CSV table of C-alpha atoms (C1' of nucleotides) in Angstrom, one decimal:
chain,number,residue,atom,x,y,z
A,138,UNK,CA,30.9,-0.5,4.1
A,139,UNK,CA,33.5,2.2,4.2
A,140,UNK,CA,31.7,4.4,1.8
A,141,UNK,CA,28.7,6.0,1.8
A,142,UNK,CA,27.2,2.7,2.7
A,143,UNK,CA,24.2,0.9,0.2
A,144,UNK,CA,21.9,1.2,3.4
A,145,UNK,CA,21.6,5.5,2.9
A,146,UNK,CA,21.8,4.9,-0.8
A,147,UNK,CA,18.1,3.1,0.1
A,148,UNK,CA,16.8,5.6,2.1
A,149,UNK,CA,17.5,8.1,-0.3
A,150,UNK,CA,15.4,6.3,-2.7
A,151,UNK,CA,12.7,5.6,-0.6
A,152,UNK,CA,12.4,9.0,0.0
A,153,UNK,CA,12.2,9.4,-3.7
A,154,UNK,CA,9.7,6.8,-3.9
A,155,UNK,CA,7.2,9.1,-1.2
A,156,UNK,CA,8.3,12.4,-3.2
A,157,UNK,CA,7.3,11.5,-6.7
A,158,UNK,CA,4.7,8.8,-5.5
A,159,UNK,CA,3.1,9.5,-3.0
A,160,UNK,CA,2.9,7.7,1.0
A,161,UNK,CA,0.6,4.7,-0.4
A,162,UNK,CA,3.5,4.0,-3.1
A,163,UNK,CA,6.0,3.8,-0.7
A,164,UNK,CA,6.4,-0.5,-1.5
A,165,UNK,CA,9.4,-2.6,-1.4
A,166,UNK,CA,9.2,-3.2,-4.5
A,167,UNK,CA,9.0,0.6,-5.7
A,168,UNK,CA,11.6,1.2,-3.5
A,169,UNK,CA,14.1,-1.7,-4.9
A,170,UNK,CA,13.5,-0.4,-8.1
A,171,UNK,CA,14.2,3.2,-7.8
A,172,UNK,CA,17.2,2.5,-5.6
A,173,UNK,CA,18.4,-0.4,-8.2
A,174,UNK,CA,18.7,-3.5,-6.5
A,175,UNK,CA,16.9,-6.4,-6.5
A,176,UNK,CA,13.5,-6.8,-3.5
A,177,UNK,CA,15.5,-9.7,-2.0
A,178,UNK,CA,18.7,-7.4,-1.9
A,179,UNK,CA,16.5,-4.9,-0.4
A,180,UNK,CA,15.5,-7.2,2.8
A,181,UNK,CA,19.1,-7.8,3.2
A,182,UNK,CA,19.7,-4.4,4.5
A,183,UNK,CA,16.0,-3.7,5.7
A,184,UNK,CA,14.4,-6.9,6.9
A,185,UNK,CA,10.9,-5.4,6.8
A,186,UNK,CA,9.2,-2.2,5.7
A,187,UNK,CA,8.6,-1.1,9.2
A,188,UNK,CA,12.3,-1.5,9.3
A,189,UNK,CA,13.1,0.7,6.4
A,190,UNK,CA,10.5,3.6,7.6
A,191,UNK,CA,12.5,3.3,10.8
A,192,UNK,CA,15.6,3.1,9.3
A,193,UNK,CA,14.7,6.6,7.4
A,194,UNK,CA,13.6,8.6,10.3
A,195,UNK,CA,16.7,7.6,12.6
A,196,UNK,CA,18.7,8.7,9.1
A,197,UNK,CA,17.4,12.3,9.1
A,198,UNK,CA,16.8,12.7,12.7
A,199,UNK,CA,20.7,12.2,13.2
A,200,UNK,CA,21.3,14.5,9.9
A,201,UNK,CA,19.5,17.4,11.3
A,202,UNK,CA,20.8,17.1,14.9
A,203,UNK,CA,24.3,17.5,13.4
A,204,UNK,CA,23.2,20.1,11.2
A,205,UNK,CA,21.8,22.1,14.5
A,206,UNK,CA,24.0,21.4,16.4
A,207,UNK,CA,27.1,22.5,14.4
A,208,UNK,CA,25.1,25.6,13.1
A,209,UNK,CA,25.1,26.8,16.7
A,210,UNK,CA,29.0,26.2,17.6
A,211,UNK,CA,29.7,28.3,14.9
A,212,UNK,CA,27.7,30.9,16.2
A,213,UNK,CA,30.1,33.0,17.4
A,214,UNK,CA,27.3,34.8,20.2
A,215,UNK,CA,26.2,32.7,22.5
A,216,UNK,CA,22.7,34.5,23.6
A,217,UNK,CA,20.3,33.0,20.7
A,218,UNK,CA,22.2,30.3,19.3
A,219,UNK,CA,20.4,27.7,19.1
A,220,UNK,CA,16.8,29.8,18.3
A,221,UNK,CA,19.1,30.8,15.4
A,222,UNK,CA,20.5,27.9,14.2
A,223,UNK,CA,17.1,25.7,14.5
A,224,UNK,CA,15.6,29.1,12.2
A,225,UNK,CA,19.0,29.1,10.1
A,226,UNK,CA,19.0,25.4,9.2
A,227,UNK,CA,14.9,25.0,9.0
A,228,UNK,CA,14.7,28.1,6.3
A,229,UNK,CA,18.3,27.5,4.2
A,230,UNK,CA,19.0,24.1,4.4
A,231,UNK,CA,16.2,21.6,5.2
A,232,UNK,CA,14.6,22.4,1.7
A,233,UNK,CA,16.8,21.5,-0.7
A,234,UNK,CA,16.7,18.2,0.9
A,235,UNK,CA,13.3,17.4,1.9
A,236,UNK,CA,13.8,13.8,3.5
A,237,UNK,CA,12.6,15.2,6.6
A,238,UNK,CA,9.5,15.9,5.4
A,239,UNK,CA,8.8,12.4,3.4
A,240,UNK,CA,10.7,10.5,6.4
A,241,UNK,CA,8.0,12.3,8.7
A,242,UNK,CA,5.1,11.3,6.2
A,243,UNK,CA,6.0,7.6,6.3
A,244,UNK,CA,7.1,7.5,9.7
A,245,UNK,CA,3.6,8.6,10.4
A,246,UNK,CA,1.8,6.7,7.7
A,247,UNK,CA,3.4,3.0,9.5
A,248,UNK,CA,3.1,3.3,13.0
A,249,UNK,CA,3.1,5.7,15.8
A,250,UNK,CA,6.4,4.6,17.5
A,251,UNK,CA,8.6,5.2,14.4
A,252,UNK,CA,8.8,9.0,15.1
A,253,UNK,CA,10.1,8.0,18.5
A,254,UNK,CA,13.6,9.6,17.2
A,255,UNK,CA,12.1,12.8,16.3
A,256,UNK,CA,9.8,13.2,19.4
A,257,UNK,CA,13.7,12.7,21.1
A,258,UNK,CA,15.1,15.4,18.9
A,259,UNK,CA,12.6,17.9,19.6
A,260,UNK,CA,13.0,17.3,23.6
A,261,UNK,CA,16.0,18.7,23.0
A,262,UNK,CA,16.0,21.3,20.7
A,263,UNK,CA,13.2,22.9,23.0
A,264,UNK,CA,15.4,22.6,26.2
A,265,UNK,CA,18.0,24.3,24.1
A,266,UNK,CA,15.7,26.5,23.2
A,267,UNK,CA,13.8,27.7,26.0
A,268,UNK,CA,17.8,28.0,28.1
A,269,UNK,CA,19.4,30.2,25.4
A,270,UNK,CA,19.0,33.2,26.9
A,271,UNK,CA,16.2,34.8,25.6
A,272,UNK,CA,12.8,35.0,26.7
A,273,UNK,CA,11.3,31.6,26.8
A,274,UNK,CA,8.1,32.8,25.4
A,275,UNK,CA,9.2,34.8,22.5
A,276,UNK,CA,12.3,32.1,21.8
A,277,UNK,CA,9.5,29.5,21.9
A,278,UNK,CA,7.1,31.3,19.3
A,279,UNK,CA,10.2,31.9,16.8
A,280,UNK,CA,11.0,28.5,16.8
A,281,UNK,CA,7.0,27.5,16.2
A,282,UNK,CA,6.4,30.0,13.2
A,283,UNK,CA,9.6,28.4,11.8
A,284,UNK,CA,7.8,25.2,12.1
A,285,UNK,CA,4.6,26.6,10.2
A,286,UNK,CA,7.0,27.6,7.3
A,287,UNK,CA,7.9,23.4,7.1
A,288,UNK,CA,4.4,22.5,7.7
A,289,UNK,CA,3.5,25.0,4.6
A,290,UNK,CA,5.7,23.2,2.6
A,291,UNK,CA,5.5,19.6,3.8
A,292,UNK,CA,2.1,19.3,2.8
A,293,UNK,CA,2.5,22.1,-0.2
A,294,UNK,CA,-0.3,23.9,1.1
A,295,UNK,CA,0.4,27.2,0.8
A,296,UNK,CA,2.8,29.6,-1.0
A,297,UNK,CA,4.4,32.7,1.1
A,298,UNK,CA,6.0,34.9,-1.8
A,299,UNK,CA,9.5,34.7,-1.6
A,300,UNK,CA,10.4,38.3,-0.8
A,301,UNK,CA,7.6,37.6,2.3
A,302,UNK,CA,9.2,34.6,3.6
A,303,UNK,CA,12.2,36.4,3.5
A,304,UNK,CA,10.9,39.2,5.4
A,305,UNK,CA,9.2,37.1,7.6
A,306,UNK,CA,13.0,35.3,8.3
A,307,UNK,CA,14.8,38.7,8.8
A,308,UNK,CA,12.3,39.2,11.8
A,309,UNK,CA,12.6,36.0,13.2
A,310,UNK,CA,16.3,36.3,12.9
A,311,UNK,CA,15.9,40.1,14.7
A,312,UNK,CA,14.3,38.7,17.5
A,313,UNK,CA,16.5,35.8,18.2
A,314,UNK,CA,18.8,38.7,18.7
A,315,UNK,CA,17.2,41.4,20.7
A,316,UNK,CA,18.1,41.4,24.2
A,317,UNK,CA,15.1,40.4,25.6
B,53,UNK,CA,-32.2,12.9,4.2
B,54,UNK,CA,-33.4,15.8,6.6
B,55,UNK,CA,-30.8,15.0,9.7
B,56,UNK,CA,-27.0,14.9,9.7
B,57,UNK,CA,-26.9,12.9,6.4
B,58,UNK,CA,-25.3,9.8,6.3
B,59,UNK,CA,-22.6,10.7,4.6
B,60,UNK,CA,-21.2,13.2,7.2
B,61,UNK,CA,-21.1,9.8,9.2
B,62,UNK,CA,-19.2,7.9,7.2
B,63,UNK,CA,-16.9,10.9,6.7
B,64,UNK,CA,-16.3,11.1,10.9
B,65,UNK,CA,-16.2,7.5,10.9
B,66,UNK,CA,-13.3,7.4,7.9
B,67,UNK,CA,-11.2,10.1,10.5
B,68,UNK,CA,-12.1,8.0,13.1
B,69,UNK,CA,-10.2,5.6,11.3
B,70,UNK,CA,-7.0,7.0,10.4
B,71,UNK,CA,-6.9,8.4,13.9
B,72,UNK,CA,-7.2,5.1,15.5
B,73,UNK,CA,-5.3,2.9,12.7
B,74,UNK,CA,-3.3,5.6,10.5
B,75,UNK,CA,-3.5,6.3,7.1
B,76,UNK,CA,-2.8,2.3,6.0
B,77,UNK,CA,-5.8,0.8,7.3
B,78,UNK,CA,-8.2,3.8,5.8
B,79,UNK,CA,-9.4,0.7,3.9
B,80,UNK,CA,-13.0,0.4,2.4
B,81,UNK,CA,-14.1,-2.5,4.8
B,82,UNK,CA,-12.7,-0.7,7.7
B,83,UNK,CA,-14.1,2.7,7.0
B,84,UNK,CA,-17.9,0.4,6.7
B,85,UNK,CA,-17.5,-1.1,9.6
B,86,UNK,CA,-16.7,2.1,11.4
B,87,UNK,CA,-19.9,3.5,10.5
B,88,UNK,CA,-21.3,0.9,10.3
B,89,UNK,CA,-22.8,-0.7,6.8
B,90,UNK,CA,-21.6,-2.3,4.4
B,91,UNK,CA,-19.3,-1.8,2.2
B,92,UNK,CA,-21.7,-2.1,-0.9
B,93,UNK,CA,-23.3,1.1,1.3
B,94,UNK,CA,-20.4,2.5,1.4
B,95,UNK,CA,-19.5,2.4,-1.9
B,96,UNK,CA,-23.1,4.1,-2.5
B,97,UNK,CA,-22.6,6.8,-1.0
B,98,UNK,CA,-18.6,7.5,-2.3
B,99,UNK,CA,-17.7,5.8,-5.4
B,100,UNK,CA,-14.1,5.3,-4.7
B,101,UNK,CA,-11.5,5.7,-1.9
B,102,UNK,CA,-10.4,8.8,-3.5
B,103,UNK,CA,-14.0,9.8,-3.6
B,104,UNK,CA,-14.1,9.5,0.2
B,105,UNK,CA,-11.3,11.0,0.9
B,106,UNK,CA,-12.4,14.1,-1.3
B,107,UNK,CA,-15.5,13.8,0.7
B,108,UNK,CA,-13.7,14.5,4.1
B,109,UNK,CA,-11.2,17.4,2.8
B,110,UNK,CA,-14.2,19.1,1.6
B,111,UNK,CA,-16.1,18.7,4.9
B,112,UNK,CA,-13.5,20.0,7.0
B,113,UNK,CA,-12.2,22.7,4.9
B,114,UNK,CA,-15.9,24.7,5.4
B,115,UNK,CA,-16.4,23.6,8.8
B,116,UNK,CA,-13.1,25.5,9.2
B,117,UNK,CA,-13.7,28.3,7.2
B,118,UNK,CA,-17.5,28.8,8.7
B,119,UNK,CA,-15.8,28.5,12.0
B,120,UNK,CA,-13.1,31.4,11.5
B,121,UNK,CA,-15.3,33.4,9.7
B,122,UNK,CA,-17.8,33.1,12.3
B,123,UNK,CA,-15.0,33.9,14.6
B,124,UNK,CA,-14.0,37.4,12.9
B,125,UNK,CA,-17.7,38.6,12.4
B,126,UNK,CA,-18.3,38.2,16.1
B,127,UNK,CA,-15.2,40.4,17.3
B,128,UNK,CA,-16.3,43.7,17.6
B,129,UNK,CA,-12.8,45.4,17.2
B,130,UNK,CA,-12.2,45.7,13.3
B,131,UNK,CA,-7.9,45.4,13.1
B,132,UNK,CA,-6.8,42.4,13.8
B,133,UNK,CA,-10.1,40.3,13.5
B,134,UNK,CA,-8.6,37.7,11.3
B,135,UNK,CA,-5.3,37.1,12.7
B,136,UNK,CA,-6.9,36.4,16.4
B,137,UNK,CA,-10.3,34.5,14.6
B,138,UNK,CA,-7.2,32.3,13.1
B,139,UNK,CA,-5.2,32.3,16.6
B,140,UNK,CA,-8.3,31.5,18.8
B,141,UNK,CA,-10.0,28.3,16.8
B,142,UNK,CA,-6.7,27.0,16.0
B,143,UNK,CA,-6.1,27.0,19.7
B,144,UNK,CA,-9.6,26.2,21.3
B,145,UNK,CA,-11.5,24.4,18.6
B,146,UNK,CA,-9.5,22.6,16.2
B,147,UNK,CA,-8.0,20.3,18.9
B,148,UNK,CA,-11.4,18.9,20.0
B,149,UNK,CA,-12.4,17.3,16.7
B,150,UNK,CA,-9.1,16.5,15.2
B,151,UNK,CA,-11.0,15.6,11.6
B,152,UNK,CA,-8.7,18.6,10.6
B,153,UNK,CA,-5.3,16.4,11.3
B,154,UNK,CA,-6.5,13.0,9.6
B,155,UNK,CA,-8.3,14.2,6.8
B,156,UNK,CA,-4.9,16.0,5.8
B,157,UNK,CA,-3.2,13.0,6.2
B,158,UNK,CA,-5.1,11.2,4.2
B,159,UNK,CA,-5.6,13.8,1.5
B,160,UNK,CA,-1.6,14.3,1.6
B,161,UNK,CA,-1.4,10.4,1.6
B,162,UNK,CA,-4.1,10.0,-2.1
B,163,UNK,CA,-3.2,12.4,-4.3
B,164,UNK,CA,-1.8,15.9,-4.5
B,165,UNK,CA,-4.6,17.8,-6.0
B,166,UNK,CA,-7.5,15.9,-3.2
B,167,UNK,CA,-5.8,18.9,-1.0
B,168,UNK,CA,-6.7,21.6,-3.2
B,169,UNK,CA,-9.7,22.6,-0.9
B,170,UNK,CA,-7.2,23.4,1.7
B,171,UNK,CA,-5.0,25.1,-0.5
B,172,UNK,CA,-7.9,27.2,-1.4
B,173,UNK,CA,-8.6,28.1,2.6
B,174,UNK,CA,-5.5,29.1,3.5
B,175,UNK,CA,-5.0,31.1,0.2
B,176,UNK,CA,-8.1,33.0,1.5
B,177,UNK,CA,-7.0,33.4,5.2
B,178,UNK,CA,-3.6,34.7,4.2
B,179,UNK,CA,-4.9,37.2,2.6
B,180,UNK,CA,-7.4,38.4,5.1
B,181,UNK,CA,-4.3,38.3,7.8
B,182,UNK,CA,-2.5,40.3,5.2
B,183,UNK,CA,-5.4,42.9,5.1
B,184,UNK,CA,-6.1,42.9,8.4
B,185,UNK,CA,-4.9,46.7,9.8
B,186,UNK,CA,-1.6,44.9,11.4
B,187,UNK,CA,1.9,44.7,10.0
B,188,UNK,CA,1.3,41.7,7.3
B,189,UNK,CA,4.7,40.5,8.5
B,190,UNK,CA,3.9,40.0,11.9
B,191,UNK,CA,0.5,38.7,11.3
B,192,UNK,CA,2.3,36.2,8.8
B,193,UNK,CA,4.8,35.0,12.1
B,194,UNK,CA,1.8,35.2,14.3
B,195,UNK,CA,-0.1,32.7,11.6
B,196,UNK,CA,3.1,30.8,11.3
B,197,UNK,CA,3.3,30.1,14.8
B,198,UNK,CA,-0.4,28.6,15.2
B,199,UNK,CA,0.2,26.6,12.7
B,200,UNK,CA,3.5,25.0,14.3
B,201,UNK,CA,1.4,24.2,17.2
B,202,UNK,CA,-1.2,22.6,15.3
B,203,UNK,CA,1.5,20.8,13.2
B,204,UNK,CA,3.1,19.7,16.5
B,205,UNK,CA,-0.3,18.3,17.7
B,206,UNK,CA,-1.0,16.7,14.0
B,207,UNK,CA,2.1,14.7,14.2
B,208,UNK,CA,2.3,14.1,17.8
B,209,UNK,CA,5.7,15.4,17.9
B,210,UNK,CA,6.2,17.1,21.3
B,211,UNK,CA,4.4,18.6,23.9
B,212,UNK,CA,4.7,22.3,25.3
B,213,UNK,CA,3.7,22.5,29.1
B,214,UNK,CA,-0.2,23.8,29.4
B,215,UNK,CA,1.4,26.5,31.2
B,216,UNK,CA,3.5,27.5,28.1
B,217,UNK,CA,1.3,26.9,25.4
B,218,UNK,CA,-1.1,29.0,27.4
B,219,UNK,CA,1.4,31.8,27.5
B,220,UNK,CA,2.1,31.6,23.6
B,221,UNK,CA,-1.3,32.0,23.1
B,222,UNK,CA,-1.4,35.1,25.5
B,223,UNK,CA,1.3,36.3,23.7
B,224,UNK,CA,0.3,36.0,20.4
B,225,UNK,CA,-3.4,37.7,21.2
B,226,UNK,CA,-1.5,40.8,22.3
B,227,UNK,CA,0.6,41.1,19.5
B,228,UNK,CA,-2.6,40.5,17.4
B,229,UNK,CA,-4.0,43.6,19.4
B,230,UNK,CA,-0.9,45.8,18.6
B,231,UNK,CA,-1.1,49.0,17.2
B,232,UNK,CA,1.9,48.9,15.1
C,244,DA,C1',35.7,-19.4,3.9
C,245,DT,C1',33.2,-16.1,5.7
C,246,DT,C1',30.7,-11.9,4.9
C,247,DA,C1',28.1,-9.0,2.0
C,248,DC,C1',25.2,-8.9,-1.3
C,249,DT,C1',22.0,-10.2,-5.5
C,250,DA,C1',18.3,-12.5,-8.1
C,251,DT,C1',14.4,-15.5,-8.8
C,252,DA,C1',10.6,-17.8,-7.6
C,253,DC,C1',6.9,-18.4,-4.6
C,254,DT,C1',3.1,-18.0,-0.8
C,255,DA,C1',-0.5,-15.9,1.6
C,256,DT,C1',-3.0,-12.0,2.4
C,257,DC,C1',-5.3,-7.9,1.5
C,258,DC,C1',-8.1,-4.7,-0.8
C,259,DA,C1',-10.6,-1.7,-4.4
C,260,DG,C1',-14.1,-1.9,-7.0
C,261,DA,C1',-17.8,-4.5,-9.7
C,262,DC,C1',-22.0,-6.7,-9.5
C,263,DG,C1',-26.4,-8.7,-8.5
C,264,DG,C1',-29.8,-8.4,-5.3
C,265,DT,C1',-33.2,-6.6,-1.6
C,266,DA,C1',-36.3,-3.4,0.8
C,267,DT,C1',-38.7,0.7,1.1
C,268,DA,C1',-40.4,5.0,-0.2
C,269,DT,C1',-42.2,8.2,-3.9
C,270,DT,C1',-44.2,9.2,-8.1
C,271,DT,C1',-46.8,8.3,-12.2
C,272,DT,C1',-50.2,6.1,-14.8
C,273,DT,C1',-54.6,4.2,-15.5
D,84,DA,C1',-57.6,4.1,-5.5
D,85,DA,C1',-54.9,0.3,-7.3
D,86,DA,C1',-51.2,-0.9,-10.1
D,87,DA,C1',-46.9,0.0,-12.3
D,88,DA,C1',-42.7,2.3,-12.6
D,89,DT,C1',-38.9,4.6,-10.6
D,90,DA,C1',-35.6,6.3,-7.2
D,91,DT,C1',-33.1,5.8,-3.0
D,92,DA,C1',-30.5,3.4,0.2
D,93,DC,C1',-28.5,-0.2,1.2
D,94,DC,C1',-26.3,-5.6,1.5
D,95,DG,C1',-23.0,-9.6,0.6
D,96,DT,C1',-20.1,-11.9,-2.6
D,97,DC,C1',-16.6,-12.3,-5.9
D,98,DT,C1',-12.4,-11.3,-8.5
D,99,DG,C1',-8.1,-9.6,-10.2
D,100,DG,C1',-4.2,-7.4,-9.0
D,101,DA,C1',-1.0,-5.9,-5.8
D,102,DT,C1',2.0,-6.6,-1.9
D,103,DA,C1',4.7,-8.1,2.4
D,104,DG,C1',7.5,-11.4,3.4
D,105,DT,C1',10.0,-16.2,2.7
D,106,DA,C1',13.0,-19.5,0.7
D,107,DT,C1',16.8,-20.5,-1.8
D,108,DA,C1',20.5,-20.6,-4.8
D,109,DG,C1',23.6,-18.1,-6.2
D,110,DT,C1',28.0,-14.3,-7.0
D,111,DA,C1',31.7,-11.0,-5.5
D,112,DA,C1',34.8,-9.3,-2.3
D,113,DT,C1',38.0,-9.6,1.7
DNA sequence: ATTACTATACTATCCAGACGGTATATTTTT
DNA sequence: AAAAATATACCGTCTGGATAGTATAGTAAT
């Protein structure tokens, strides 16, 4: 219990489970195996499947919250913040993990009210946004082009070049600073 | 044989589907029933789930692509055709029939390369934005953020105000008329 | 001794795909 | 033109395998 509990260990491999397999092999059984425990120790911690879906989308909701929310503290200007940090974490950090994006997949896959927690998430984020003392508008449209570089890469659809998104990051990053 | 085939049937009928079910119940029987045959009709028509599936990517990648393209031969001002063809279906016609959303979901859901149709479009569309007598990088954001609205709409994650959405898409237009 | 956890065995359901048939054109042969 | 052959478009049933969830009998730790 005090460490980092068997419960995350599971989502991590269920989110393994989508990565390498696919949504339709997300199965309890898949997802006992990969995380090395037994089906029935599985439903110990996760009484259902709907339950483990859930379980994985509160998980990364509350991961990327933090990660937001403690990007923008440290921002040592206040005007921008939280455009910045939302483009900071989405661009540098929510890649190398991608259990947002497999979290979203299956959270979508099982039923509509699982992605209750990031419909939450996002209410705030875009109040953040929208009072953070830039234009609504333009504050608005940086945060939505950094969503089309996850969407991009969720579903693997298309490749920016890396010098590109790069380019296309310094911008975003210019505008979260401009005045107005 | 002369009319909207059957099989363009059975494709809306398999979105209809995963709209109103999700992804789990794009089932054989289901995806019949929805259009009504059997499932021995069905299976006439597309050999295998994956089959289907293939069948639906396909159909909506060159309704899409007919759709921009359309779109951009019709503008009469030459720079920035693309980027506002991509900016103005995206917002006023791809929301009507959402085949776009669920036939991504499912591709994403069978197998990695069903979505290689897609991959196809967009690698075609990026480079026409690219070429398109604008700064490539802010064509690239403008792209970027139509596609977080449409991703925002796919997963049914939040809602911008009418009002607001309306003024990104006001926004985004001008920049896409831009000198620069 | 209670809690946390594991493993095995089992049930009931679901689903993809195969298969054998039917009905109705259309074409070919005679 | 009649008969025979072929192609197209379905229908309904069956089966084998997979899967969610249950029941139960345990073990390890506190």
């Amino acid at each position: 219990m005090g460490r980092n509990s068997r419960k995350v260990e599971i989502l991590h491999a269920a989110s393994k489970v989508v990565s390498e397999q696919g949504i339709f092999n997300l199965t309890l059984d898949a997802t006992a195996k990969e995380a090395g425990i037994s089906k029935g120790g599985l439903l110990y911690h996760y009484p259902s499947k709907e339950a483990l879906v859930q379980g994985m989308v509160e998980h990364l909701a509350n991961n990327y919250r933090e990660k937001i929310a403690n990007n923008a503290e440290a921002d040592p200007v206040d005007k921008g913040k939280w455009v910045r940090a939302y483009v900071d974490v989405t661009f540098n950090q929510a890649y190398q993990n991608k259990d947002m994006h497999y979290g979203l997949l299956a959270a979508k896959a099982v039923s509509s009210n699982s992605l209750d927690p990031i419909r939450e998430l996002y209410t705030e984020w875009q109040h953040e946004i929208e009072h953070d003392g830039i234009d609504p508008i333009k504050a608005t449209i940086i945060r939505l082009a950094t969503d089309g570089i996850w969407l991009s890469e969720l579903f693997d659809i298309y490749h920016i070049e890396p010098e590109k998104k790069e380019a296309v990051y310094k911008k975003l990053k210019d505008w979260a600073n401009e005045s107005d």
